[in-house]
XYZ file of C-alpha atoms in Angstrom:
753
model
C -84.412 -30.632 43.673
C -84.003 -28.478 40.625
C -84.492 -30.424 37.425
C -82.266 -29.679 34.462
C -84.378 -28.332 31.613
C -84.220 -30.315 28.416
C -82.430 -28.595 25.542
C -84.832 -27.139 22.978
C -85.264 -29.127 19.797
C -83.547 -28.086 16.607
C -84.955 -28.802 13.174
C -83.415 -29.190 9.734
C -85.108 -28.301 6.463
C -83.867 -30.961 4.045
C -83.932 -30.984 0.235
C -84.731 -34.495 -0.986
C -84.541 -35.852 -4.554
C -88.307 -36.140 -4.998
C -90.622 -34.212 -7.389
C -92.300 -32.181 -4.643
C -92.063 -28.373 -4.418
C -90.970 -28.032 -0.798
C -88.321 -28.916 1.764
C -88.916 -31.552 4.439
C -88.587 -30.969 8.196
C -86.686 -33.363 10.469
C -85.729 -33.183 14.117
C -81.974 -33.124 14.669
C -80.781 -35.691 17.244
C -78.998 -34.168 20.226
C -75.676 -35.748 19.288
C -75.788 -34.052 15.856
C -76.988 -30.570 16.820
C -73.519 -29.012 16.674
C -72.520 -30.792 13.430
C -75.683 -30.504 11.347
C -74.988 -27.438 9.185
C -76.580 -26.090 5.990
C -75.073 -27.868 2.993
C -74.337 -31.151 4.802
C -75.553 -34.430 3.266
C -77.786 -36.389 5.622
C -79.600 -39.691 5.808
C -83.289 -39.294 6.662
C -86.283 -41.614 6.969
C -88.898 -41.335 4.236
C -91.775 -43.746 3.936
C -90.496 -47.188 4.814
C -86.946 -46.479 3.720
C -84.129 -43.976 3.926
C -83.176 -41.189 1.552
C -80.075 -39.062 1.045
C -80.730 -35.323 1.196
C -79.019 -32.007 1.840
C -79.637 -29.768 4.844
C -80.910 -26.457 3.521
C -81.686 -24.560 6.710
C -81.466 -25.160 10.457
C -83.781 -23.521 12.973
C -85.761 -23.771 16.185
C -89.084 -24.255 14.396
C -90.020 -26.898 11.806
C -91.065 -25.846 8.329
C -93.235 -28.015 6.107
C -94.268 -31.340 7.577
C -97.003 -33.881 7.031
C -97.891 -35.641 10.232
C -95.302 -36.501 12.868
C -91.870 -34.953 12.463
C -89.312 -37.724 12.317
C -85.670 -37.640 13.337
C -82.576 -37.563 11.147
C -80.770 -40.901 10.952
C -77.229 -39.580 10.589
C -74.833 -37.261 8.801
C -73.169 -38.621 5.666
C -70.465 -35.980 5.911
C -69.708 -33.450 8.632
C -68.376 -30.977 6.040
C -70.963 -29.031 4.023
C -70.941 -30.135 0.376
C -72.696 -27.002 -0.811
C -71.621 -23.485 0.044
C -73.937 -20.528 0.295
C -73.294 -19.405 -3.290
C -74.124 -22.798 -4.770
C -77.294 -23.158 -2.679
C -78.394 -19.689 -3.759
C -77.915 -20.664 -7.413
C -79.933 -23.866 -6.958
C -82.759 -21.908 -5.342
C -82.671 -19.479 -8.281
C -82.919 -22.400 -10.738
C -85.863 -23.814 -8.805
C -87.743 -20.507 -8.924
C -86.869 -19.471 -12.472
C -87.370 -22.825 -14.186
C -90.324 -23.791 -11.958
C -88.689 -27.037 -10.850
C -88.934 -28.712 -7.416
C -85.915 -27.854 -5.303
C -85.300 -31.552 -4.666
C -84.967 -32.309 -8.388
C -82.539 -29.423 -8.770
C -80.422 -30.654 -5.849
C -80.430 -34.155 -7.325
C -78.890 -32.761 -10.527
C -76.205 -30.985 -8.509
C -75.155 -33.926 -6.334
C -72.811 -36.642 -7.636
C -74.605 -39.959 -7.982
C -71.951 -41.749 -5.911
C -72.929 -39.758 -2.833
C -75.278 -41.757 -0.647
C -75.524 -44.802 1.543
C -75.704 -48.563 1.269
C -77.871 -50.753 3.433
C -76.058 -53.642 5.043
C -77.872 -56.725 6.353
C -76.282 -58.877 9.060
C -77.732 -62.227 10.147
C -77.217 -63.637 13.664
C -77.819 -67.114 15.070
C -80.443 -67.131 17.858
C -80.924 -70.837 18.507
C -78.965 -73.244 20.626
C -75.302 -73.816 19.895
C -76.070 -76.917 17.895
C -77.821 -77.647 14.631
C -81.505 -78.581 14.895
C -83.004 -81.491 13.046
C -84.960 -81.172 9.815
C -82.868 -78.527 8.061
C -82.411 -78.707 4.303
C -78.815 -78.935 3.006
C -78.923 -75.269 2.027
C -80.253 -74.199 5.444
C -77.642 -76.383 7.157
C -74.844 -74.587 5.248
C -76.133 -71.222 6.445
C -76.617 -72.438 10.004
C -73.066 -73.799 10.209
C -71.656 -70.509 8.942
C -73.662 -68.448 11.433
C -72.915 -70.794 14.372
C -69.210 -70.261 13.785
C -69.582 -66.468 13.937
C -71.436 -65.251 17.015
C -71.664 -61.518 16.038
C -73.258 -62.589 12.763
C -72.350 -62.358 9.113
C -73.133 -59.925 6.344
C -75.276 -61.110 3.459
C -72.341 -60.740 1.040
C -70.255 -63.126 3.181
C -73.038 -65.705 3.219
C -73.177 -65.518 -0.574
C -69.489 -66.455 -0.819
C -69.907 -69.310 1.648
C -73.210 -70.831 0.516
C -73.942 -69.431 -2.939
C -76.509 -66.920 -4.183
C -79.078 -69.286 -5.705
C -81.988 -69.733 -3.285
C -80.254 -67.714 -0.570
C -83.161 -65.360 0.097
C -85.630 -68.221 0.525
C -83.346 -70.139 2.872
C -82.712 -67.060 5.037
C -86.435 -66.290 5.179
C -87.127 -69.870 6.291
C -84.585 -69.676 9.137
C -86.011 -66.325 10.277
C -89.539 -67.815 10.403
C -88.251 -70.749 12.468
C -86.826 -68.276 14.994
C -83.301 -69.554 14.477
C -81.791 -66.324 13.105
C -82.626 -62.640 13.010
C -81.625 -59.849 10.639
C -80.073 -56.516 11.633
C -80.056 -53.673 9.107
C -77.318 -51.067 9.208
C -75.937 -48.529 6.755
C -72.599 -47.116 5.690
C -71.604 -44.213 3.429
C -71.035 -45.260 -0.172
C -68.570 -42.478 -0.913
C -65.011 -42.229 0.296
C -63.692 -39.311 2.344
C -60.429 -38.818 0.535
C -59.185 -36.873 -2.417
C -59.055 -38.721 -5.712
C -56.103 -39.278 -7.953
C -55.261 -36.415 -10.263
C -56.231 -37.143 -13.871
C -53.587 -38.320 -16.253
C -52.265 -35.445 -18.352
C -53.001 -35.804 -22.046
C -49.778 -35.223 -23.970
C -51.122 -35.301 -27.538
C -51.348 -31.526 -27.546
C -48.200 -30.867 -25.531
C -46.730 -28.567 -28.170
C -49.578 -26.143 -27.461
C -49.232 -26.270 -23.677
C -46.397 -23.804 -23.173
C -47.308 -20.106 -22.917
C -46.797 -18.158 -26.138
C -46.039 -14.500 -26.673
C -49.502 -12.939 -26.812
C -50.542 -10.660 -29.622
C -51.309 -7.042 -28.796
C -55.036 -7.788 -28.801
C -54.611 -10.848 -26.574
C -52.482 -8.865 -24.126
C -55.093 -6.091 -23.867
C -57.916 -8.581 -23.248
C -55.879 -10.526 -20.669
C -54.889 -7.318 -18.858
C -58.539 -6.199 -18.683
C -59.591 -9.541 -17.220
C -56.655 -9.482 -14.780
C -57.693 -6.060 -13.514
C -61.253 -7.301 -12.962
C -59.916 -10.296 -11.026
C -57.785 -8.064 -8.803
C -60.696 -5.732 -8.082
C -62.942 -8.661 -7.171
C -66.688 -8.817 -7.518
C -69.022 -9.861 -10.310
C -67.744 -8.715 -13.713
C -69.209 -10.220 -16.933
C -67.415 -10.004 -20.302
C -68.059 -11.115 -23.867
C -64.811 -12.147 -25.561
C -65.619 -12.066 -29.270
C -62.798 -13.310 -31.460
C -62.632 -14.506 -35.034
C -61.816 -18.183 -35.427
C -58.085 -18.681 -34.931
C -57.658 -15.428 -33.006
C -56.389 -17.197 -29.884
C -59.297 -16.979 -27.459
C -57.956 -20.064 -25.672
C -54.669 -18.316 -24.913
C -56.594 -15.396 -23.415
C -58.514 -17.910 -21.282
C -55.243 -19.419 -20.058
C -53.706 -16.034 -19.282
C -56.800 -15.136 -17.248
C -56.661 -18.503 -15.442
C -52.990 -17.942 -14.544
C -53.844 -14.567 -13.021
C -56.779 -16.135 -11.151
C -54.501 -18.816 -9.678
C -51.887 -16.226 -8.701
C -54.591 -14.478 -6.658
C -55.501 -17.720 -4.871
C -58.772 -18.413 -6.706
C -60.264 -21.326 -8.604
C -61.276 -21.245 -12.267
C -64.004 -23.089 -14.169
C -63.729 -23.583 -17.937
C -66.956 -24.792 -19.502
C -67.046 -26.432 -22.927
C -70.179 -27.426 -24.893
C -69.355 -31.139 -25.041
C -66.248 -32.729 -23.546
C -66.206 -35.509 -26.158
C -66.059 -32.995 -29.009
C -63.237 -30.803 -27.671
C -60.287 -33.079 -26.804
C -57.788 -30.456 -27.944
C -58.926 -27.883 -25.387
C -59.030 -30.441 -22.580
C -55.584 -31.765 -23.504
C -54.057 -28.300 -23.692
C -55.532 -27.316 -20.349
C -54.305 -30.490 -18.672
C -50.839 -30.026 -20.147
C -50.685 -26.350 -19.122
C -51.901 -26.680 -15.512
C -51.298 -30.422 -14.884
C -51.975 -31.740 -11.369
C -54.144 -28.774 -10.457
C -56.812 -29.753 -13.013
C -60.041 -31.698 -12.539
C -62.274 -32.811 -15.390
C -66.005 -33.260 -14.822
C -68.264 -34.871 -17.393
C -70.706 -37.750 -17.774
C -68.052 -40.095 -19.189
C -66.402 -40.529 -15.776
C -67.374 -43.373 -13.476
C -69.479 -42.272 -10.471
C -66.591 -43.044 -8.095
C -64.071 -41.056 -10.166
C -66.496 -38.161 -10.562
C -66.996 -38.045 -6.801
C -63.238 -38.038 -6.226
C -62.853 -35.024 -8.507
C -65.781 -33.431 -6.699
C -63.895 -33.717 -3.394
C -60.691 -32.361 -4.916
C -62.602 -29.268 -6.055
C -64.356 -28.899 -2.727
C -61.082 -29.014 -0.798
C -59.343 -26.614 -3.147
C -56.869 -29.242 -4.393
C -58.156 -28.878 -7.968
C -57.856 -25.210 -8.847
C -58.760 -25.454 -12.536
C -61.877 -27.367 -13.571
C -62.739 -28.270 -17.157
C -66.205 -29.611 -17.719
C -69.527 -29.631 -19.483
C -72.553 -27.707 -18.196
C -73.003 -29.920 -15.086
C -69.608 -28.716 -13.785
C -71.436 -25.526 -12.761
C -72.717 -27.468 -9.745
C -69.259 -28.359 -8.427
C -68.594 -27.305 -4.791
C -65.875 -24.709 -5.370
C -64.123 -23.366 -2.322
C -62.839 -20.118 -3.939
C -64.450 -19.739 -7.366
C -63.122 -16.523 -8.911
C -63.311 -17.052 -12.687
C -65.878 -18.739 -14.959
C -65.177 -19.118 -18.683
C -67.867 -20.342 -21.077
C -66.210 -21.354 -24.346
C -68.407 -21.251 -27.484
C -71.163 -19.635 -25.427
C -73.529 -19.672 -28.423
C -73.671 -23.478 -28.582
C -77.163 -25.059 -28.166
C -75.445 -27.964 -26.345
C -75.396 -25.821 -23.203
C -79.180 -26.244 -22.979
C -80.179 -29.227 -20.859
C -83.291 -30.815 -22.387
C -83.975 -33.768 -20.080
C -84.808 -33.545 -16.382
C -84.291 -29.980 -15.140
C -84.205 -27.916 -18.390
C -81.620 -25.256 -17.524
C -79.214 -23.377 -19.809
C -75.548 -23.696 -18.844
C -74.554 -20.256 -20.158
C -77.327 -18.522 -18.244
C -76.540 -20.476 -15.087
C -72.901 -19.445 -15.421
C -74.097 -15.843 -15.235
C -76.119 -16.633 -12.100
C -73.301 -18.519 -10.371
C -70.744 -15.812 -11.209
C -73.076 -13.260 -9.661
C -73.599 -15.398 -6.535
C -69.865 -16.086 -6.135
C -68.825 -12.512 -7.065
C -66.638 -13.939 -9.818
C -65.392 -12.750 -13.198
C -67.353 -14.239 -16.098
C -66.025 -14.618 -19.661
C -68.350 -15.694 -22.482
C -66.230 -16.566 -25.517
C -67.335 -17.011 -29.130
C -66.574 -16.126 -32.734
C -70.327 -15.985 -33.372
C -72.000 -14.720 -30.186
C -75.622 -15.568 -29.472
C -78.247 -12.891 -29.986
C -79.027 -12.947 -26.256
C -75.416 -12.154 -25.361
C -75.115 -9.400 -27.975
C -78.235 -7.723 -26.621
C -76.773 -7.885 -23.102
C -73.679 -6.122 -24.448
C -75.826 -3.447 -26.109
C -77.732 -2.888 -22.872
C -74.496 -2.424 -20.932
C -74.787 -5.592 -18.876
C -71.619 -7.167 -20.314
C -68.319 -5.574 -21.308
C -67.175 -6.302 -24.852
C -63.647 -7.534 -25.632
C -62.617 -8.212 -29.243
C -59.976 -10.211 -31.087
C -60.215 -9.148 -34.723
C -57.201 -10.944 -36.246
C -55.854 -14.480 -36.281
C -53.084 -15.018 -33.761
C -50.788 -16.703 -36.296
C -51.027 -13.811 -38.725
C -52.821 -16.028 -41.257
C -55.463 -14.377 -43.413
C -59.065 -15.561 -43.116
C -60.129 -18.055 -45.782
C -61.687 -16.903 -49.034
C -65.435 -17.611 -48.821
C -67.338 -18.599 -51.972
C -70.979 -19.550 -52.581
C -71.667 -22.369 -55.024
C -75.203 -22.062 -56.417
C -76.379 -25.643 -56.910
C -79.136 -24.456 -59.240
C -76.572 -23.498 -61.902
C -75.855 -26.178 -64.488
C -72.256 -25.022 -64.894
C -71.621 -26.064 -61.290
C -72.741 -29.643 -61.910
C -70.326 -32.413 -62.791
C -71.136 -33.435 -66.410
C -71.026 -37.191 -65.819
C -72.770 -36.980 -62.445
C -75.399 -34.214 -62.343
C -76.999 -35.490 -59.148
C -73.798 -35.886 -57.145
C -73.082 -34.295 -53.775
C -69.811 -32.741 -54.943
C -70.248 -29.791 -57.275
C -67.727 -29.157 -60.029
C -66.045 -26.237 -58.133
C -65.764 -28.344 -54.980
C -64.377 -31.331 -56.849
C -61.810 -29.132 -58.590
C -60.890 -27.507 -55.283
C -60.272 -30.896 -53.666
C -58.132 -31.960 -56.645
C -55.966 -28.856 -56.269
C -55.536 -29.318 -52.514
C -54.596 -32.986 -52.835
C -52.107 -32.114 -55.571
C -50.353 -29.776 -53.111
C -50.415 -32.524 -50.450
C -52.676 -30.443 -48.255
C -55.983 -31.349 -46.597
C -59.721 -30.817 -47.093
C -62.696 -31.018 -44.750
C -66.224 -31.769 -45.993
C -69.086 -30.836 -43.686
C -72.610 -32.272 -43.850
C -74.747 -32.058 -40.731
C -76.773 -35.190 -41.422
C -75.573 -38.688 -40.573
C -76.513 -41.957 -42.196
C -76.726 -42.692 -45.918
C -80.073 -41.016 -46.623
C -82.716 -39.442 -44.351
C -85.587 -41.284 -46.021
C -86.418 -44.043 -48.495
C -89.225 -43.179 -50.917
C -91.252 -45.138 -53.451
C -91.099 -43.101 -56.661
C -94.376 -44.635 -57.921
C -96.795 -44.439 -55.010
C -94.967 -42.056 -52.624
C -94.677 -44.537 -49.738
C -91.996 -43.722 -47.156
C -90.682 -45.885 -44.342
C -91.798 -44.306 -41.067
C -91.007 -45.160 -37.477
C -93.877 -47.022 -35.747
C -93.076 -45.173 -32.492
C -92.368 -41.649 -33.799
C -93.740 -39.325 -36.474
C -90.475 -39.334 -38.429
C -88.987 -41.160 -41.391
C -86.471 -43.913 -40.857
C -82.920 -43.044 -41.895
C -81.151 -45.481 -44.186
C -77.782 -46.675 -42.840
C -76.366 -48.718 -45.699
C -73.237 -49.872 -43.823
C -75.353 -51.352 -41.035
C -77.993 -52.581 -43.516
C -80.712 -51.022 -41.395
C -83.379 -48.343 -41.385
C -83.025 -46.509 -38.055
C -85.067 -43.955 -36.118
C -82.706 -41.345 -34.670
C -85.159 -40.599 -31.854
C -86.163 -43.978 -30.381
C -83.541 -46.208 -32.109
C -86.173 -48.451 -33.736
C -84.504 -50.552 -36.435
C -85.577 -52.710 -39.324
C -83.759 -54.177 -42.327
C -84.227 -52.429 -45.676
C -86.202 -54.132 -48.433
C -86.165 -53.906 -52.237
C -89.925 -54.074 -52.875
C -92.304 -51.281 -51.858
C -94.639 -52.610 -49.121
C -97.478 -50.456 -50.525
C -97.469 -51.047 -54.290
C -95.185 -54.063 -54.566
C -92.890 -52.458 -57.137
C -89.092 -52.244 -57.313
C -89.272 -48.469 -57.079
C -87.695 -47.600 -53.739
C -85.064 -44.855 -53.810
C -82.985 -43.199 -51.046
C -83.802 -39.490 -50.931
C -81.469 -36.837 -49.549
C -77.825 -37.048 -48.541
C -76.049 -38.177 -45.390
C -72.404 -38.419 -44.390
C -72.284 -42.117 -45.247
C -73.435 -41.391 -48.806
C -70.982 -38.495 -49.051
C -68.124 -40.745 -47.952
C -68.980 -43.249 -50.672
C -68.938 -40.564 -53.360
C -65.661 -39.106 -52.074
C -63.920 -42.490 -52.052
C -65.136 -43.216 -55.586
C -64.047 -39.795 -56.862
C -60.667 -39.690 -55.101
C -59.630 -43.351 -54.827
C -56.036 -42.655 -53.781
C -56.896 -40.153 -51.026
C -56.790 -41.150 -47.373
C -60.400 -40.597 -46.239
C -62.019 -40.729 -42.776
C -65.507 -40.012 -41.487
C -66.436 -38.620 -38.073
C -70.046 -38.666 -36.944
C -71.961 -40.181 -34.055
C -72.532 -43.405 -35.949
C -68.843 -44.005 -36.641
C -67.741 -42.993 -33.129
C -70.657 -44.583 -31.273
C -70.256 -47.966 -32.996
C -66.536 -48.077 -32.220
C -65.601 -47.951 -35.911
C -63.237 -45.044 -35.274
C -61.556 -43.514 -32.259
C -62.485 -39.840 -32.051
C -59.270 -38.496 -30.561
C -57.047 -40.760 -32.656
C -58.779 -39.663 -35.872
C -58.570 -35.979 -34.980
C -54.878 -36.364 -34.134
C -54.216 -38.217 -37.390
C -55.881 -35.423 -39.356
C -53.950 -32.803 -37.392
C -50.570 -34.334 -38.197
C -51.393 -34.999 -41.850
C -52.195 -38.714 -41.720
C -55.601 -38.134 -43.345
C -56.206 -36.188 -46.566
C -59.987 -35.822 -46.517
C -62.110 -35.687 -43.380
C -65.910 -35.929 -43.633
C -68.009 -35.023 -40.621
C -70.991 -33.498 -38.928
C -70.846 -30.754 -36.302
C -68.409 -32.971 -34.378
C -65.668 -31.437 -36.559
C -67.056 -27.905 -36.723
C -65.732 -26.363 -33.521
C -62.731 -26.153 -31.257
C -60.251 -27.900 -33.559
C -56.919 -26.690 -34.933
C -55.773 -28.423 -38.129
C -52.522 -26.853 -39.449
C -52.689 -28.428 -42.916
C -56.355 -27.741 -43.653
C -56.707 -25.474 -46.699
C -60.168 -26.284 -48.071
C -63.521 -26.586 -46.319
C -66.527 -27.709 -48.316
C -69.988 -27.202 -46.814
C -72.064 -29.661 -48.811
C -75.616 -28.496 -48.038
C -75.569 -25.222 -46.141
C -79.342 -24.867 -45.807
C -79.919 -28.113 -43.885
C -80.638 -26.272 -40.624
C -82.633 -23.485 -42.323
C -85.566 -25.865 -42.839
C -86.214 -26.475 -39.133
C -89.371 -25.010 -37.506
C -87.342 -22.789 -35.191
C -87.013 -19.007 -34.980
C -83.280 -19.529 -34.322
C -82.759 -21.418 -37.629
C -81.036 -18.471 -39.332
C -78.783 -17.811 -36.347
C -77.775 -21.467 -36.043
C -77.013 -21.716 -39.750
C -74.870 -18.578 -39.671
C -72.978 -19.798 -36.596
C -72.442 -23.289 -37.947
C -71.158 -22.073 -41.327
C -68.810 -19.550 -39.691
C -67.504 -22.089 -37.184
C -66.737 -24.833 -39.694
C -65.272 -22.285 -42.122
C -62.957 -21.130 -39.358
C -61.147 -24.499 -39.387
C -59.478 -23.562 -42.712
C -56.136 -21.796 -43.130
C -55.258 -21.303 -39.480
C -51.525 -21.576 -40.184
C -49.595 -19.137 -42.410
C -48.863 -20.761 -45.780
C -47.415 -18.682 -48.607
C -48.839 -19.260 -52.076
C -51.687 -21.512 -50.874
C -54.637 -19.359 -49.785
C -57.339 -21.240 -47.896
C -60.848 -21.492 -49.309
C -64.347 -22.267 -48.085
C -66.909 -23.421 -50.657
C -70.523 -23.166 -49.487
C -72.831 -25.305 -51.623
C -76.454 -24.188 -51.380
C -79.813 -24.157 -53.132
C -80.685 -20.842 -51.457
C -77.711 -18.505 -52.015
C -79.757 -15.350 -51.390
C -80.622 -16.197 -47.777
C -79.404 -13.428 -45.485
C -77.726 -15.882 -43.063
C -75.571 -17.323 -45.858
C -74.849 -13.905 -47.326
C -73.688 -12.680 -43.906
C -71.519 -15.778 -43.454
C -70.028 -15.145 -46.894
C -69.054 -11.581 -46.019
C -68.123 -12.335 -42.412
C -70.371 -9.504 -41.243
C -71.351 -10.547 -37.702
C -72.745 -7.128 -36.797
C -74.752 -6.869 -40.016
C -76.251 -10.306 -39.479
C -77.071 -9.516 -35.855
C -78.798 -6.261 -36.855
C -81.027 -8.011 -39.387
C -81.725 -11.020 -37.188
C -82.606 -8.899 -34.159
C -84.824 -6.658 -36.260
C -86.843 -9.673 -37.431
C -87.121 -11.069 -33.917
C -88.228 -7.783 -32.406
C -90.888 -7.369 -35.082
C -92.186 -10.932 -34.644
C -91.905 -10.975 -30.854
C -89.193 -13.544 -30.129
C -86.241 -13.685 -27.722
C -84.227 -11.832 -26.651
C -87.047 -9.249 -26.714
C -89.638 -11.486 -25.056
C -89.539 -14.483 -22.753
C -90.843 -17.879 -23.835
C -92.110 -20.918 -21.985
C -93.150 -24.201 -23.568
C -95.620 -26.561 -21.914
C -95.425 -30.062 -23.344
C -98.366 -32.425 -22.950
C -97.999 -36.089 -23.829
C -99.993 -39.287 -23.452
C -99.760 -42.869 -24.608
C -103.283 -42.658 -26.053
C -104.136 -39.904 -28.523
C -107.734 -39.555 -27.305
C -106.610 -38.899 -23.711
C -104.233 -36.138 -24.775
C -106.726 -34.501 -27.127
C -109.410 -34.430 -24.461
C -106.969 -32.867 -21.991
C -105.682 -30.111 -24.305
C -109.219 -29.199 -25.430
C -110.314 -28.749 -21.820
C -107.088 -26.926 -20.927
C -107.453 -24.512 -23.843
C -110.939 -23.599 -22.664
C -109.580 -22.783 -19.207
C -106.483 -20.774 -20.141
C -106.332 -17.619 -18.006
C -106.292 -14.070 -19.317
C -102.875 -12.735 -18.361
C -101.730 -9.144 -18.967
C -98.736 -8.925 -21.300
C -98.843 -12.633 -22.136
C -99.861 -14.417 -25.337
C -100.859 -18.101 -25.420
C -100.200 -19.970 -28.681
C -101.904 -23.372 -28.772
C -102.107 -25.973 -27.436
C -101.390 -27.580 -30.810
C -99.793 -30.772 -32.040
C -96.007 -30.781 -31.770
C -94.063 -30.854 -35.083
C -93.064 -34.427 -34.183
C -96.514 -35.452 -33.045
C -95.599 -38.945 -31.891
C -92.314 -39.564 -30.111
C -91.302 -42.815 -28.428
C -94.903 -44.031 -28.493
C -96.335 -40.909 -26.864
C -98.572 -38.336 -28.600
C -97.478 -34.757 -27.982
C -98.990 -31.270 -27.856
C -97.358 -27.926 -27.096
C -98.516 -24.658 -25.565
C -96.197 -21.729 -26.238
C -96.372 -18.804 -23.802
C -94.863 -15.461 -24.851
C -94.470 -12.553 -22.477
C -92.541 -9.327 -22.256
C -92.196 -6.521 -19.779
C -91.211 -7.223 -16.196
C -89.146 -10.205 -15.117
C -91.121 -13.206 -13.931
C -94.313 -12.451 -15.871
C -93.981 -15.651 -17.942
C -93.331 -17.759 -14.841
C -96.444 -16.348 -13.166
C -98.514 -17.108 -16.256
C -97.142 -20.661 -16.358
C -98.028 -21.144 -12.705
C -101.545 -19.969 -13.479
C -101.835 -22.499 -16.286
C -100.422 -25.271 -14.090
C -103.009 -24.568 -11.391
C -105.795 -25.069 -13.913
C -104.077 -28.046 -15.512
C -103.666 -29.747 -12.137
C -107.441 -29.989 -11.812
C -107.619 -31.808 -15.164
C -104.585 -34.057 -14.865
C -104.806 -37.819 -14.595
C -102.052 -40.447 -14.378
C -102.158 -41.000 -18.151
C -101.137 -37.392 -18.919
C -97.587 -36.093 -18.616
C -97.023 -32.339 -18.367
C -93.555 -30.770 -18.623
C -92.442 -27.130 -18.393
C -89.494 -25.687 -20.325
C -88.591 -22.068 -19.584
C -86.530 -20.416 -22.370
C -86.937 -23.433 -24.696
C -84.475 -24.284 -27.458
C -86.131 -27.377 -28.900
C -89.492 -26.847 -30.601
C -89.788 -30.229 -32.286
């Protein structure tokens, strides 16, 4: 007889959410061979349990394996969750940022995807109750006797209670009276979710408007790129109030008409309710919103709507880049310069840069929008990598606000009866004039709390955090001193713990202190404060406060960068920047750029509607009026600032002319970390075209009870040279590592504290 030859085995390379730099090989069961495709979520055995992973490749030969190759348990979904373009982007992230592919895939998958173990208990004994059972065991036995196929653990809880259940079940298993059967079921649901409710607060902005000549030219250029197809990157640079959002919407409409999907990225969903509301009102049921504020179940529903093409417009924060688009044709990155696009925890990727990668993989049109473009984007324009579109005038026809510097060193700018106040005489007079005309003012101070430190004026003692190398911030409303890094809290005291004198004084301003001075100076004004303290503690509702200010229900709004971007306030005529140099003091080569961008963005909130006889003003209070970033913000000279900033960076060797990588070393014990960095420094490799700076103590040496050191790696020339140098350092560091040392890699770092 001729025997039928067994079918050859097929193997799947699976990406699992574990910190290991390789895929895992599993044999595909015969009944799944035709269904197991790249991109499908699968359930696989790992150790003594099961894990959810994603099939990356399928082939006739196994890849990496350690010991016996085990078999897949089952498919969680027969449809691939990740298309080829998305998988290619995730592989690029893994290579470029030197992160395990499994960790990258974990970031991309919705947390609701997975499986749940189900335990069923069955009665094995005779069909009668044995003697000697406790009352609790008797309750379980009676329930199981009445149900021959067995009962799930959740059902037994409802029948017999949760207290002591595990012990009673274990006892019955040991007596041989019952057995346990483990099964699994998918946690997610295979149906499209409900479309999000349309926000109507911004309905008056939802209808298309007649575009300006500049808007029409930009929209036509983007429409032509969409019709031609293929990867096409653009920088849309437009002054604040020029109508970049309308250009976005016109491009989205053309994308939808061609059958594509569009992704609109915003820096932080919570800070841009106007844009989200306008987009929902304009495109309605075809919109999905992805951000961390959604429940896992709701987020997964939106994920499926995108995957099936039911949601054709997606608004989201940086993580929306990982959504499984079916026909992604347009990616828009609003406020592309924002540092919020940089992910600091977990996989440290940059959302703007990943938008470039995904657009290239999907052959999509990319639009980076900003009034103050980042230096990296401007250099890409200069090198011909991006096309440059400009909006030079406000869409409403309103003139830009009049910018004025207030030199805080001048005595004539100080209020006579309050020389140490936060409001200078020009700013106080400006607010008086605005309130007299029944218009509005915005005061910006990028520092929350009442005061950033409390100091003893006799002995110099300051209240520091016991877990971090930072001062505690005084929050007078909460009656607490708080660390803004680890959230350590303690009540304030009147007597200095060091010298015992009544000489403690709050030093430096915060928004809480500014609010107190404003209310005392303008007692009849309607005042509100927006910062993370007020919003996070539930004292104010963010969207309700912004809407009240928009419609004129608030006269004076005080805030941090939460109010600096993406907002349209028709009645706002005066913006006061209380301390413009706050961000200039940070140990960061981008300090000048961030200050310029922040000042320009918050200044752009003023005078966005045409008002005859009431010109808008921006008063910039500063102790350093000669700084080139403030002078450029005063004149509105973006190109002049960029030329000076880029000249300094090129001379000093900083991005975008070199690549950076930051290796962070931390340990719970200072001696362990010091010993490690000393040995690592002695073993640093010599690498052509690369400079190693450090290791040295981080500016915040102790953070959340861990001591920290940093090694900065600078490299130019060919792509990948910094990554190769980092890999060389990691190879040497691996030989020195012990469980007490934590080593993290950040390619293209933004945070140097």
